[in-house]
Coordinates of C-alpha atoms and ligand atoms in Angstrom, one line a residue:
V1 CA 0.7 -12.1 34.8
A2 CA -1.1 -14.6 32.5
I3 CA -2.9 -17.3 34.4
Q4 CA -3.0 -20.9 33.5
T5 CA -6.3 -20.9 31.1
E6 CA -4.5 -18.3 29.2
L7 CA -1.4 -20.4 28.9
D8 CA -3.5 -23.1 27.8
A9 CA -5.4 -20.8 25.2
M10 CA -2.1 -19.5 23.7
R11 CA -0.3 -23.2 23.2
R12 CA -3.7 -24.0 21.5
A13 CA -3.7 -20.4 19.5
I14 CA -0.2 -21.2 18.3
A15 CA -1.1 -24.7 17.4
V16 CA -4.0 -23.6 15.4
G17 CA -2.2 -20.8 14.2
R18 CA 0.2 -23.5 12.5
D19 CA -2.3 -25.3 10.5
A20 CA -2.1 -21.3 8.5
V21 CA 1.7 -21.7 7.3
G22 CA 1.9 -21.5 3.9
V23 CA -2.1 -20.6 3.8
S24 CA -1.6 -17.1 5.1
N25 CA 0.8 -15.6 2.8
P26 CA 1.4 -12.7 2.9
N27 CA 0.0 -12.7 6.4
P28 CA 1.4 -13.9 9.5
P29 CA -0.2 -17.4 10.4
V30 CA -1.6 -16.2 13.1
G31 CA -4.3 -18.4 15.6
A32 CA -6.1 -17.0 18.0
V33 CA -8.7 -18.3 21.0
V34 CA -11.6 -16.3 22.9
L35 CA -12.0 -17.4 26.8
D36 CA -15.4 -15.7 28.4
A37 CA -15.7 -13.9 31.5
T38 CA -15.7 -17.3 33.2
G39 CA -12.5 -18.7 31.1
T40 CA -14.4 -20.8 28.7
V41 CA -12.9 -21.4 25.2
V42 CA -15.6 -19.7 23.2
G43 CA -14.1 -19.3 19.9
T44 CA -10.5 -19.9 17.8
G45 CA -9.7 -19.2 14.4
A46 CA -6.5 -18.7 12.0
T47 CA -5.7 -15.9 9.4
R48 CA -6.5 -17.7 6.6
M49 CA -6.5 -16.5 2.7
V50 CA -5.1 -12.8 1.5
G51 CA -8.1 -10.6 1.8
A52 CA -9.8 -12.9 4.6
A53 CA -10.6 -12.2 8.1
H54 CA -7.6 -12.0 10.6
A55 CA -7.4 -14.8 13.3
E56 CA -8.5 -12.5 16.0
V57 CA -11.9 -11.5 14.2
V58 CA -12.8 -15.1 12.9
A59 CA -12.4 -16.2 16.7
L60 CA -14.4 -13.5 17.8
A61 CA -16.7 -14.0 15.2
A62 CA -17.3 -17.4 16.4
A63 CA -17.5 -16.2 20.0
G64 CA -20.3 -13.6 19.7
S65 CA -21.5 -12.5 22.7
A66 CA -19.8 -14.5 24.9
A67 CA -16.7 -12.2 24.4
R68 CA -18.2 -9.5 26.1
G69 CA -16.3 -9.3 29.4
G70 CA -13.4 -12.0 28.3
T71 CA -10.3 -12.2 26.9
L72 CA -8.5 -12.4 23.7
V73 CA -5.5 -14.6 23.5
T74 CA -3.6 -14.6 20.5
S75 CA 0.0 -15.3 18.9
L76 CA 0.6 -12.0 17.3
E77 CA -0.1 -8.5 18.2
P78 CA -3.4 -7.3 17.2
C79 CA -2.9 -4.9 13.8
R80 CA -4.0 -1.3 14.1
H81 CA -3.9 -0.7 10.1
T82 CA -6.4 -1.2 7.2
G83 CA -4.9 -3.2 4.6
R84 CA -7.0 -5.8 2.9
T85 CA -9.5 -6.1 5.9
G86 CA -10.1 -3.5 8.2
P87 CA -8.1 -2.9 11.9
C88 CA -8.6 -5.9 14.3
T89 CA -8.4 -3.5 17.3
D90 CA -12.0 -1.8 16.2
V91 CA -13.1 -5.2 16.1
I92 CA -11.6 -6.2 19.6
A93 CA -12.9 -2.8 21.1
A94 CA -16.5 -3.9 19.8
A95 CA -16.8 -7.3 21.1
G96 CA -16.4 -5.8 24.2
V97 CA -13.4 -8.2 25.4
Q98 CA -11.9 -6.9 28.8
R99 CA -8.4 -8.1 28.2
V100 CA -5.9 -9.2 25.3
V101 CA -3.0 -11.3 25.8
Y102 CA -0.6 -12.1 22.9
A103 CA 2.6 -13.8 22.5
L104 CA 4.8 -11.7 19.7
Q105 CA 4.7 -7.9 18.7
D106 CA 4.2 -7.2 15.1
P107 CA 7.2 -5.6 14.1
G108 CA 5.1 -4.0 10.8
V109 CA 5.6 0.1 10.6
T110 CA 2.0 0.4 9.5
A111 CA 0.5 -2.6 11.5
G112 CA 2.3 -2.8 14.8
G113 CA 1.0 -1.1 17.8
G114 CA -2.3 -2.3 18.3
G115 CA -0.9 -3.0 21.8
D116 CA -0.8 0.3 22.4
V117 CA -3.9 1.0 21.0
L118 CA -5.9 -1.2 22.7
R119 CA -4.5 0.1 26.0
G120 CA -5.6 3.7 24.9
L121 CA -9.2 2.3 24.7
G122 CA -9.2 0.5 28.3
I123 CA -8.4 -2.6 27.8
D124 CA -5.8 -4.6 29.6
V125 CA -3.2 -5.9 27.2
E126 CA -0.4 -8.7 28.2
A127 CA 2.2 -8.9 25.9
G128 CA 4.9 -11.2 25.5
V129 CA 3.4 -14.5 26.8
L130 CA 4.6 -17.6 25.5
A131 CA 6.8 -15.6 23.0
A132 CA 9.1 -18.5 22.2
E133 CA 6.8 -20.9 21.9
A134 CA 5.1 -18.6 19.5
A135 CA 8.2 -17.6 17.5
V136 CA 8.8 -21.5 16.5
V137 CA 5.6 -20.8 14.0
L138 CA 6.0 -17.0 13.4
G139 CA 9.6 -16.3 13.9
P140 CA 10.6 -16.7 10.5
W141 CA 7.2 -14.3 9.2
V142 CA 8.6 -11.7 11.7
T143 CA 12.4 -12.3 10.2
A144 CA 11.0 -11.4 7.0
E145 CA 8.9 -8.7 7.7
M146 CA 11.8 -6.8 9.6
R147 CA 14.3 -7.2 6.7
G148 CA 12.5 -6.7 4.1
R149 CA 13.1 -10.3 2.1
P150 CA 11.9 -13.6 2.9
H151 CA 13.4 -15.7 5.9
L152 CA 16.1 -18.4 4.3
T153 CA 16.5 -22.2 6.0
W154 CA 19.3 -23.7 4.6
K155 CA 19.2 -27.6 4.8
Y156 CA 21.7 -30.3 3.8
A157 CA 22.3 -33.8 4.5
A158 CA 25.9 -35.1 5.0
S159 CA 28.1 -37.8 6.7
L160 CA 29.7 -37.1 9.9
D161 CA 32.8 -35.7 8.3
G162 CA 30.7 -33.5 6.3
R163 CA 30.8 -35.2 3.1
T164 CA 27.5 -34.6 1.1
A165 CA 28.6 -37.7 -1.5
A166 CA 31.8 -40.0 -1.8
A167 CA 34.8 -39.8 -4.1
D168 CA 33.0 -41.5 -6.5
G169 CA 29.9 -39.1 -6.6
S170 CA 27.4 -41.8 -5.1
S171 CA 25.0 -39.6 -2.4
R172 CA 21.9 -41.4 -2.6
W173 CA 20.7 -42.1 1.0
I174 CA 23.2 -40.6 3.0
T175 CA 20.7 -40.1 6.0
G176 CA 18.1 -42.9 6.9
D177 CA 14.3 -42.9 6.4
E178 CA 13.3 -40.9 9.6
A179 CA 15.6 -38.0 8.9
R180 CA 14.0 -38.2 5.0
R181 CA 10.1 -37.8 6.6
D182 CA 12.0 -35.2 8.8
V183 CA 12.8 -33.2 5.8
H184 CA 9.3 -33.2 4.2
A185 CA 7.9 -32.1 7.4
Q186 CA 10.7 -29.0 7.0
R187 CA 9.0 -28.6 3.6
L188 CA 5.5 -28.5 4.4
A189 CA 6.6 -25.8 7.2
A190 CA 7.9 -23.8 4.1
D191 CA 6.3 -21.3 1.6
A192 CA 9.0 -22.2 -1.2
V193 CA 11.7 -25.0 -1.4
L194 CA 14.8 -23.8 -3.3
V195 CA 17.6 -25.5 -5.5
G196 CA 20.0 -24.5 -8.0
S197 CA 19.7 -25.9 -11.5
G198 CA 22.8 -28.4 -10.9
T199 CA 20.6 -30.4 -8.4
V200 CA 17.8 -30.5 -11.4
V201 CA 20.2 -31.8 -13.5
A202 CA 21.7 -34.2 -11.5
D203 CA 18.9 -35.5 -9.4
D204 CA 16.0 -34.6 -11.2
P205 CA 14.3 -34.2 -7.7
A206 CA 10.2 -33.8 -7.4
L207 CA 10.8 -31.3 -4.2
T208 CA 7.3 -32.3 -3.2
V209 CA 6.0 -33.3 0.2
R210 CA 5.1 -37.0 -0.1
A211 CA 6.7 -38.4 3.1
V212 CA 4.3 -36.9 5.8
A213 CA 0.4 -35.9 5.2
A214 CA 0.4 -32.8 3.2
A215 CA -3.2 -30.3 3.1
R216 CA -0.6 -28.4 0.8
Q217 CA 2.3 -28.4 -1.1
P218 CA 5.3 -25.8 -1.2
I219 CA 6.4 -23.9 -4.3
R220 CA 9.1 -25.3 -5.8
V221 CA 11.9 -22.3 -7.0
V222 CA 15.2 -23.6 -9.5
L223 CA 17.7 -20.8 -9.3
D224 CA 18.6 -21.3 -13.4
T225 CA 20.9 -18.4 -14.4
S226 CA 21.2 -20.2 -18.1
A227 CA 17.8 -21.7 -18.1
R228 CA 19.3 -25.3 -18.3
T229 CA 16.3 -26.6 -16.4
P230 CA 15.3 -29.6 -18.8
I231 CA 11.2 -29.6 -19.9
D232 CA 10.7 -32.7 -18.7
A233 CA 12.0 -32.3 -15.2
A234 CA 10.1 -33.5 -12.8
V235 CA 9.8 -30.2 -10.8
L236 CA 7.7 -28.8 -13.8
D237 CA 5.2 -31.3 -13.4
D238 CA 1.5 -30.5 -11.8
A239 CA 2.5 -32.1 -8.0
A240 CA 3.2 -28.3 -7.0
P241 CA 3.3 -24.9 -8.5
T242 CA 7.1 -23.9 -9.8
I243 CA 9.2 -20.9 -10.1
V244 CA 12.2 -20.8 -12.3
I245 CA 14.4 -17.6 -11.8
V246 CA 16.8 -17.5 -15.1
G247 CA 19.2 -15.0 -15.9
T248 CA 18.3 -11.9 -17.7
D249 CA 21.3 -13.1 -20.4
A250 CA 19.7 -16.4 -20.9
D251 CA 19.5 -18.1 -24.2
A252 CA 15.9 -16.6 -25.3
D253 CA 15.1 -20.2 -26.9
R254 CA 15.7 -22.0 -23.9
V255 CA 13.7 -19.3 -21.8
K256 CA 10.4 -19.6 -24.3
A257 CA 11.0 -23.1 -23.8
L258 CA 10.7 -23.1 -20.2
R259 CA 7.8 -20.5 -20.7
G260 CA 5.6 -23.5 -22.5
T261 CA 5.8 -25.5 -19.3
R262 CA 3.6 -25.0 -16.1
A263 CA 6.3 -22.7 -14.1
E264 CA 6.2 -19.4 -13.7
V265 CA 9.3 -17.8 -15.7
V266 CA 11.2 -14.7 -13.7
E267 CA 13.9 -12.8 -14.8
C268 CA 16.5 -11.8 -12.2
P269 CA 20.0 -9.8 -12.6
V270 CA 23.1 -11.8 -13.0
V271 CA 26.3 -10.6 -11.1
D272 CA 29.8 -12.5 -11.8
G273 CA 27.7 -15.3 -14.0
H274 CA 25.2 -16.1 -11.6
L275 CA 21.9 -14.8 -10.4
D276 CA 22.0 -12.3 -7.6
P277 CA 20.9 -14.3 -4.8
A278 CA 19.4 -11.4 -3.0
R279 CA 17.5 -10.2 -6.0
A280 CA 16.1 -13.4 -6.5
L281 CA 14.9 -13.0 -2.7
D282 CA 13.7 -10.2 -3.7
E283 CA 11.4 -11.5 -6.5
L284 CA 10.0 -13.9 -4.1
F285 CA 9.3 -11.4 -1.3
A286 CA 7.3 -9.7 -4.3
R287 CA 5.7 -13.3 -4.8
D288 CA 4.2 -13.1 -0.9
Q289 CA 7.0 -15.8 -0.3
R290 CA 7.9 -15.2 3.4
R291 CA 9.3 -18.9 4.6
L292 CA 12.1 -20.3 2.3
L293 CA 13.5 -23.8 2.8
L294 CA 17.2 -24.0 0.4
E295 CA 18.0 -27.7 -0.4
G296 CA 20.8 -27.3 -2.0
G297 CA 23.4 -28.4 -3.3
R298 CA 26.6 -26.5 -2.4
T299 CA 27.4 -23.9 -5.6
V300 CA 23.9 -21.8 -4.6
A301 CA 24.2 -22.4 -0.6
S302 CA 27.8 -21.0 -1.2
A303 CA 26.6 -17.9 -2.9
F304 CA 23.9 -17.5 -0.4
L305 CA 26.3 -17.9 2.7
R306 CA 28.9 -15.5 1.2
Q307 CA 26.3 -13.0 1.0
R308 CA 25.1 -13.9 4.7
L309 CA 21.5 -14.6 3.4
V310 CA 20.7 -17.6 5.8
D311 CA 18.7 -16.9 8.3
R312 CA 18.8 -20.9 9.8
V313 CA 20.9 -24.0 9.2
V314 CA 19.4 -27.3 9.6
A315 CA 21.9 -30.2 9.0
Y316 CA 21.0 -34.0 9.2
L317 CA 24.2 -35.7 10.1
A318 CA 24.5 -39.3 9.7
P319 CA 26.9 -41.3 11.7
K320 CA 28.9 -42.3 8.6
L321 CA 32.8 -41.4 7.5
V322 CA 33.0 -41.2 3.9
G323 CA 36.6 -39.8 3.8
A324 CA 37.5 -38.2 0.6
G325 CA 34.4 -37.0 -1.0
V326 CA 32.2 -34.0 -2.0
P327 CA 32.2 -31.4 0.6
V328 CA 29.4 -29.7 2.1
L329 CA 30.5 -26.1 0.8
D330 CA 32.8 -24.3 -1.5
D331 CA 34.1 -21.2 -0.3
I332 CA 31.8 -18.7 1.7
G333 CA 34.2 -15.8 2.1
A334 CA 36.1 -17.3 5.2
A335 CA 39.6 -17.4 4.3
G336 CA 40.7 -17.7 8.1
I337 CA 39.0 -19.0 11.5
D338 CA 38.4 -15.5 12.3
D339 CA 36.2 -15.0 9.4
A340 CA 34.0 -18.3 9.9
L341 CA 30.5 -17.5 9.9
R342 CA 29.4 -18.0 14.1
L343 CA 26.0 -19.6 14.3
T344 CA 24.7 -20.5 17.9
T345 CA 23.1 -24.1 18.4
I346 CA 19.4 -23.6 18.9
E347 CA 18.7 -27.2 19.1
V348 CA 20.5 -31.0 18.5
T349 CA 17.8 -33.7 18.0
P350 CA 18.4 -37.5 17.4
V351 CA 16.0 -38.2 14.1
G352 CA 16.4 -42.2 13.4
E353 CA 20.0 -43.2 13.6
D354 CA 21.0 -39.5 12.3
I355 CA 21.2 -36.4 14.5
R356 CA 19.7 -32.8 13.3
I357 CA 21.3 -30.0 14.2
V358 CA 19.4 -26.3 14.2
A359 CA 21.8 -23.3 14.4
E360 CA 21.6 -20.0 13.6
P361 CA 23.7 -16.7 12.5
T362 CA 24.8 -15.3 16.0
E363 CA 25.0 -11.9 14.6
S364 CA 21.6 -10.6 14.4
G365 CA 22.8 -9.5 10.7
G366 CA 20.9 -6.7 8.8
Ligands
NAP401 N1 23.0 -33.6 0.6 C1 22.4 -32.4 0.5 O1 21.9 -32.0 1.1 C2 22.1 -31.9 -1.3 C3 21.3 -31.3 -1.3 C4 21.0 -31.0 -2.7 C5 21.9 -31.0 -3.9 N2 23.0 -31.9 -3.6 C6 24.0 -32.5 -4.2 O2 24.5 -31.6 -5.0 C7 25.1 -31.8 -6.2 C8 24.6 -30.6 -7.2 O3 25.4 -29.4 -6.5 P1 25.7 -28.4 -7.5 O4 26.5 -27.2 -6.7 O5 25.6 -28.2 -8.9 O6 24.1 -27.9 -7.3 P2 23.2 -26.5 -7.2 O7 23.9 -25.8 -6.1 O8 21.9 -27.0 -7.0 O9 22.9 -26.1 -8.4 C9 24.3 -25.3 -8.8 C10 24.0 -24.5 -10.1 O10 22.9 -23.6 -10.0 C11 23.1 -22.2 -10.5 N3 23.0 -21.0 -10.0 C12 22.0 -20.2 -9.8 N4 21.8 -19.1 -9.1 C13 23.6 -19.0 -9.0 C14 24.5 -18.4 -7.9 N5 23.5 -17.3 -7.6 N6 25.7 -19.0 -7.7 C15 26.0 -19.9 -8.1 N7 25.3 -20.6 -8.7 C16 23.9 -20.6 -9.2 C17 24.4 -22.4 -11.5 O11 24.1 -22.8 -12.9 P3 23.8 -22.1 -14.0 O12 24.4 -21.2 -14.3 O13 23.5 -22.8 -14.9 O14 22.3 -21.5 -13.5 C18 25.2 -23.7 -10.5 O15 25.7 -24.4 -11.8 C19 24.1 -33.1 -6.6 O16 24.9 -34.0 -6.8 C20 23.0 -33.4 -5.7 O17 22.8 -35.0 -5.3 C21 23.2 -32.3 -2.3

C-alpha cells in the first residue's frame, strides 16, 4: 500500500508529466519523482522530446546516488524495451532503488511488462496508485496506444436546445468568455486541433491558443476533401504548424497551390465523396499525433461519429434557447432511439454562465 509521501510524490509526478503533453510525442507525457530512503524528494523528471531520456531516467539522474535504497514514483509503468532509448528497467535497477510505485500500466506489447521485470530483479513494485488521476493526463495516450489510432475528443458549443447557430445563421459567441478560455485550455492539452473545410471557409478561424498562456501551439488540421481551403486562410499563417488533408482526387491545381503555403499537404483516400475519417486518423497517427481535438462543424463531427471514432465528447451549453436553427449534428446512423450512441457522463462543470459536460461512449468500442 502506498504511503502518504508516495501519494504526494505521485501527484507531483502527474503534474510534471502534464507539462510534457504535446512535447513528448509519440512518447507518453510521463512524470517521475525519486524519494530517498527517508522519503525526501531528491529528483523529478518528465519525458521530453523524441529520443530524449524518459521521465524515470531524468529523475534518477537528478537524484544521483541519493536514489540508492529509495523509491521511484512514476505515472506510467517503466518501459522494458529498447526503442529510441534503452530500457528504463535497466536504469532503475542500476540506480539501486528498492521500491517502484506507478499509476498506469503501459499497454504496449514491447514496452509494457516493466513491472514484472522489476519484480524479477527483486524490486518491490506497487501498481495502480492514483490511476484515475494519472488517467486524466495519460488516458488519451493509453487509448491511442491500445487502438493504434489517435484519441479523439469532439468539442462543440450550443444553446441549451442544441443549436449551434440561429435560424438566420448567426452563431458567434453562443457561449461566454470563460467557455472560450476553457476551449483554449482544451486546445493546449491536445496535440492537434481538427476542423472541416466548411468551418475554415465560413469562419476563417486561427485555431491557436490565445486566451490562456501557451508555451507551444497544437498542430492545426483541416479535413479538406476537395482542397478548397483559401490560400490566405488564417490556419495557413505561421502561428502554428498546419496539416491540410486532401482527397486523392482533389483538383491538382488547388493541391499545388496549397503545397505552396506553409502547410503540409497529405493525401488521403475518399469514400462516398469525402475523406475517409479512419484513414485521416491513420495519417495523423503516423505523424505521431496521439491526442486530437475535433472542433467541428457538424458535417465532419457527424462523419466521425457515424464511424464511432469519437472517444470523448466535451459540450459547452449556453443557457439560451434559440428554437429553429442549426442542429449540433446530422445523421450519425441512429434512426431509432435504441440506436442512439450511448454516453457515460464523466463530469458536469459550470464554466462562467455556461455548462461544460464531458462524456465518453459507454461501449468501449474497438
Ligand atoms: N458551435 C460549434 O461548436 C461549431 C464548431 C465548428 C463549426 N461550427 C460552425 O459550423 C459551420 C460549418 O459547418 P460545416 O458542417 O460546413 O463545417 P465542417 O464540418 O467543419 O466542414 C464540412 C466540410 O468538411 C469536408 N469534409 C472532409 N472530410 C469529410 C468527411 N469525412 N465527411 C464529411 N465532410 C468532410 C467537406 O468539404 P469538402 O468535401 O470540400 O472537403 C464538408 O463540406 C460554421 O458556420 C461554423 O461556425 C460550429
